[in-house]
Tab-separated table of N, CA and C in Angstrom:
chain	number	residue	atom	x	y	z
A	1	MET	N	88.782	111.837	122.209
A	1	MET	CA	88.259	112.740	121.210
A	1	MET	C	87.079	112.100	120.475
A	2	LEU	N	87.221	110.840	120.079
A	2	LEU	CA	86.156	110.154	119.366
A	2	LEU	C	84.924	109.977	120.253
A	3	LYS	N	85.150	109.740	121.533
A	3	LYS	CA	84.043	109.581	122.474
A	3	LYS	C	83.251	110.888	122.598
A	4	GLU	N	83.952	112.022	122.607
A	4	GLU	CA	83.284	113.323	122.703
A	4	GLU	C	82.474	113.613	121.447
A	5	ILE	N	82.989	113.238	120.290
A	5	ILE	CA	82.272	113.454	119.036
A	5	ILE	C	81.006	112.609	119.003
A	6	ASN	N	81.099	111.360	119.435
A	6	ASN	CA	79.923	110.491	119.470
A	6	ASN	C	78.876	111.007	120.450
A	7	GLN	N	79.312	111.553	121.580
A	7	GLN	CA	78.385	112.134	122.560
A	7	GLN	C	77.661	113.339	121.961
A	8	LEU	N	78.390	114.171	121.225
A	8	LEU	CA	77.796	115.340	120.584
A	8	LEU	C	76.774	114.921	119.525
A	9	ARG	N	77.104	113.905	118.741
A	9	ARG	CA	76.151	113.385	117.755
A	9	ARG	C	74.877	112.894	118.432
A	10	TYR	N	75.032	112.179	119.514
A	10	TYR	CA	73.882	111.659	120.238
A	10	TYR	C	72.998	112.802	120.736
A	11	GLU	N	73.606	113.854	121.267
A	11	GLU	CA	72.843	114.990	121.775
A	11	GLU	C	72.092	115.701	120.657
A	12	ILE	N	72.701	115.825	119.488
A	12	ILE	CA	72.041	116.479	118.363
A	12	ILE	C	70.851	115.659	117.891
A	13	VAL	N	71.022	114.341	117.784
A	13	VAL	CA	69.919	113.473	117.362
A	13	VAL	C	68.795	113.516	118.394
A	14	GLU	N	69.149	113.547	119.670
A	14	GLU	CA	68.149	113.609	120.729
A	14	GLU	C	67.365	114.928	120.666
A	15	ARG	N	68.070	116.044	120.425
A	15	ARG	CA	67.408	117.343	120.321
A	15	ARG	C	66.488	117.401	119.110
A	16	ALA	N	66.898	116.788	118.007
A	16	ALA	CA	66.082	116.816	116.788
A	16	ALA	C	64.776	116.062	116.979
A	17	GLY	N	64.750	115.123	117.901
A	17	GLY	CA	63.535	114.355	118.146
A	17	GLY	C	62.564	115.013	119.098
A	18	LYS	N	62.992	116.050	119.807
A	18	LYS	CA	62.119	116.738	120.755
A	18	LYS	C	61.214	117.720	120.013
A	19	PRO	N	60.103	118.110	120.649
A	19	PRO	CA	59.185	119.056	120.000
A	19	PRO	C	59.840	120.428	119.781
A	20	THR	N	59.494	121.034	118.657
A	20	THR	CA	60.013	122.347	118.304
A	20	THR	C	58.989	123.402	118.721
A	21	PRO	N	59.420	124.528	119.323
A	21	PRO	CA	58.479	125.596	119.676
A	21	PRO	C	57.757	126.140	118.440
A	22	PRO	N	56.553	126.666	118.619
A	22	PRO	CA	55.739	127.099	117.467
A	22	PRO	C	56.425	128.126	116.558
A	23	PHE	N	57.108	129.109	117.119
A	23	PHE	CA	57.766	130.121	116.289
A	23	PHE	C	58.814	129.477	115.396
A	24	PHE	N	59.625	128.607	115.957
A	24	PHE	CA	60.681	127.966	115.180
A	24	PHE	C	60.117	126.935	114.207
A	25	ARG	N	58.946	126.382	114.515
A	25	ARG	CA	58.304	125.464	113.587
A	25	ARG	C	57.890	126.207	112.314
A	26	SER	N	57.301	127.400	112.476
A	26	SER	CA	56.905	128.169	111.291
A	26	SER	C	58.128	128.685	110.547
A	27	LEU	N	59.178	129.054	111.273
A	27	LEU	CA	60.416	129.489	110.625
A	27	LEU	C	61.069	128.325	109.877
A	28	ARG	N	61.010	127.122	110.439
A	28	ARG	CA	61.543	125.937	109.773
A	28	ARG	C	60.801	125.665	108.467
A	29	ASN	N	59.478	125.777	108.520
A	29	ASN	CA	58.688	125.551	107.311
A	29	ASN	C	58.986	126.603	106.245
A	30	THR	N	59.221	127.842	106.667
A	30	THR	CA	59.607	128.886	105.722
A	30	THR	C	60.953	128.557	105.093
A	31	GLY	N	61.882	128.039	105.875
A	31	GLY	CA	63.186	127.636	105.347
A	31	GLY	C	63.065	126.510	104.340
A	32	ILE	N	62.163	125.572	104.602
A	32	ILE	CA	61.946	124.463	103.660
A	32	ILE	C	61.381	124.999	102.350
A	33	MET	N	60.430	125.935	102.455
A	33	MET	CA	59.865	126.518	101.233
A	33	MET	C	60.923	127.302	100.461
A	34	MET	N	61.794	128.006	101.187
A	34	MET	CA	62.851	128.776	100.531
A	34	MET	C	63.824	127.843	99.807
A	35	ALA	N	64.184	126.744	100.445
A	35	ALA	CA	65.098	125.785	99.819
A	35	ALA	C	64.456	125.161	98.573
A	36	THR	N	63.165	124.871	98.653
A	36	THR	CA	62.467	124.295	97.509
A	36	THR	C	62.384	125.282	96.352
A	37	LEU	N	62.065	126.523	96.656
A	37	LEU	CA	61.999	127.544	95.616
A	37	LEU	C	63.374	127.769	94.989
A	38	GLY	N	64.423	127.730	95.795
A	38	GLY	CA	65.778	127.851	95.267
A	38	GLY	C	66.121	126.712	94.325
A	39	ALA	N	65.678	125.500	94.660
A	39	ALA	CA	65.927	124.357	93.778
A	39	ALA	C	65.187	124.517	92.452
A	40	VAL	N	63.998	125.106	92.506
A	40	VAL	CA	63.246	125.357	91.269
A	40	VAL	C	63.998	126.364	90.408
A	41	PHE	N	64.535	127.405	91.037
A	41	PHE	CA	65.300	128.410	90.281
A	41	PHE	C	66.573	127.811	89.682
A	42	MET	N	67.214	126.912	90.428
A	42	MET	CA	68.431	126.294	89.890
A	42	MET	C	68.116	125.377	88.709
A	43	GLY	N	66.936	124.813	88.697
A	43	GLY	CA	66.551	123.923	87.609
A	43	GLY	C	65.839	124.632	86.470
A	44	ALA	N	65.835	125.955	86.507
A	44	ALA	CA	65.161	126.728	85.462
A	44	ALA	C	65.890	126.561	84.126
A	45	PRO	N	65.204	126.802	83.034
A	45	PRO	CA	65.836	126.668	81.713
A	45	PRO	C	67.032	127.606	81.552
A	46	ASP	N	67.940	127.226	80.675
A	46	ASP	CA	69.148	128.019	80.469
A	46	ASP	C	68.879	129.342	79.771
A	47	SER	N	67.666	129.532	79.265
A	47	SER	CA	67.356	130.790	78.587
A	47	SER	C	67.218	131.947	79.575
A	48	LEU	N	67.031	131.629	80.856
A	48	LEU	CA	66.963	132.680	81.872
A	48	LEU	C	68.370	133.170	82.202
A	49	PRO	N	68.484	134.377	82.740
A	49	PRO	CA	69.812	134.896	83.089
A	49	PRO	C	70.522	134.011	84.122
A	50	ASP	N	71.831	134.053	84.078
A	50	ASP	CA	72.645	133.257	84.995
A	50	ASP	C	72.401	133.668	86.445
A	51	MET	N	72.013	134.905	86.655
A	51	MET	CA	71.768	135.407	88.004
A	51	MET	C	70.640	134.623	88.687
A	52	VAL	N	69.649	134.188	87.916
A	52	VAL	CA	68.533	133.424	88.488
A	52	VAL	C	69.050	132.103	89.060
A	53	HIS	N	69.946	131.440	88.341
A	53	HIS	CA	70.518	130.178	88.819
A	53	HIS	C	71.381	130.404	90.061
A	54	ARG	N	72.156	131.473	90.045
A	54	ARG	CA	73.030	131.777	91.177
A	54	ARG	C	72.205	132.054	92.435
A	55	TRP	N	71.170	132.880	92.307
A	55	TRP	CA	70.336	133.195	93.462
A	55	TRP	C	69.554	131.965	93.928
A	56	GLY	N	69.233	131.083	93.009
A	56	GLY	CA	68.581	129.834	93.409
A	56	GLY	C	69.479	129.005	94.318
A	57	GLY	N	70.774	128.972	94.015
A	57	GLY	CA	71.723	128.263	94.877
A	57	GLY	C	71.831	128.897	96.248
A	58	TYR	N	71.851	130.231	96.273
A	58	TYR	CA	71.910	130.928	97.558
A	58	TYR	C	70.656	130.671	98.386
A	59	MET	N	69.501	130.717	97.729
A	59	MET	CA	68.247	130.475	98.448
A	59	MET	C	68.188	129.052	99.001
A	60	SER	N	68.665	128.084	98.236
A	60	SER	CA	68.668	126.697	98.713
A	60	SER	C	69.561	126.533	99.927
A	61	LEU	N	70.725	127.149	99.881
A	61	LEU	CA	71.657	127.049	101.007
A	61	LEU	C	71.081	127.689	102.260
A	62	VAL	N	70.587	128.905	102.138
A	62	VAL	CA	70.043	129.609	103.302
A	62	VAL	C	68.823	128.878	103.857
A	63	GLY	N	67.958	128.411	102.980
A	63	GLY	CA	66.779	127.684	103.440
A	63	GLY	C	67.129	126.402	104.172
A	64	ALA	N	68.133	125.686	103.686
A	64	ALA	CA	68.549	124.446	104.347
A	64	ALA	C	69.158	124.726	105.719
A	65	VAL	N	69.950	125.775	105.818
A	65	VAL	CA	70.569	126.113	107.114
A	65	VAL	C	69.509	126.550	108.111
A	66	ILE	N	68.579	127.398	107.683
A	66	ILE	CA	67.507	127.844	108.582
A	66	ILE	C	66.694	126.650	109.064
A	67	SER	N	66.348	125.759	108.162
A	67	SER	CA	65.544	124.592	108.534
A	67	SER	C	66.280	123.695	109.525
A	68	ALA	N	67.561	123.469	109.284
A	68	ALA	CA	68.330	122.603	110.184
A	68	ALA	C	68.463	123.220	111.575
A	69	LEU	N	68.747	124.508	111.632
A	69	LEU	CA	68.891	125.157	112.935
A	69	LEU	C	67.579	125.192	113.704
A	70	CYS	N	66.485	125.440	113.009
A	70	CYS	CA	65.188	125.488	113.682
A	70	CYS	C	64.733	124.110	114.147
A	71	GLN	N	65.139	123.063	113.460
A	71	GLN	CA	64.730	121.722	113.850
A	71	GLN	C	65.363	121.306	115.173
A	72	VAL	N	66.576	121.749	115.449
A	72	VAL	CA	67.238	121.338	116.694
A	72	VAL	C	67.034	122.347	117.821
A	73	THR	N	66.178	123.346	117.591
A	73	THR	CA	65.856	124.302	118.655
A	73	THR	C	64.741	123.722	119.507
A	74	VAL	N	64.982	123.615	120.802
A	74	VAL	CA	63.988	123.079	121.714
A	74	VAL	C	63.773	124.075	122.844
A	75	GLU	N	62.625	123.959	123.477
A	75	GLU	CA	62.309	124.849	124.589
A	75	GLU	C	62.815	124.185	125.873
A	76	GLU	N	63.761	124.820	126.509
A	76	GLU	CA	64.300	124.303	127.768
A	76	GLU	C	63.438	124.800	128.920
A	77	ARG	N	62.927	123.877	129.684
A	77	ARG	CA	62.123	124.251	130.844
A	77	ARG	C	62.912	123.892	132.091
A	78	SER	N	63.200	124.926	132.866
A	78	SER	CA	63.948	124.668	134.099
A	78	SER	C	62.957	124.528	135.256
A	79	GLU	N	63.159	123.514	136.040
A	79	GLU	CA	62.300	123.267	137.197
A	79	GLU	C	62.892	124.002	138.392
A	80	VAL	N	62.120	124.930	138.919
A	80	VAL	CA	62.600	125.731	140.061
A	80	VAL	C	61.904	125.320	141.323
């Protein structure tokens, strides 16, 4: 079981180092901007409504997930 987990980790690190296709690169950058904007909303002054802080947390989470998924997306080329 531990050997399989280590193999999976290795594959993920290897995929993250490969080039990302252009569409997913722009989507990754959008996710990074969304996560950053969410962090700004979470750090907003307490005089703003609580909803702004809550949505900032949601934006940070979604942006981080989008960025992580797009980073490990690679273009598979099959040789025929």
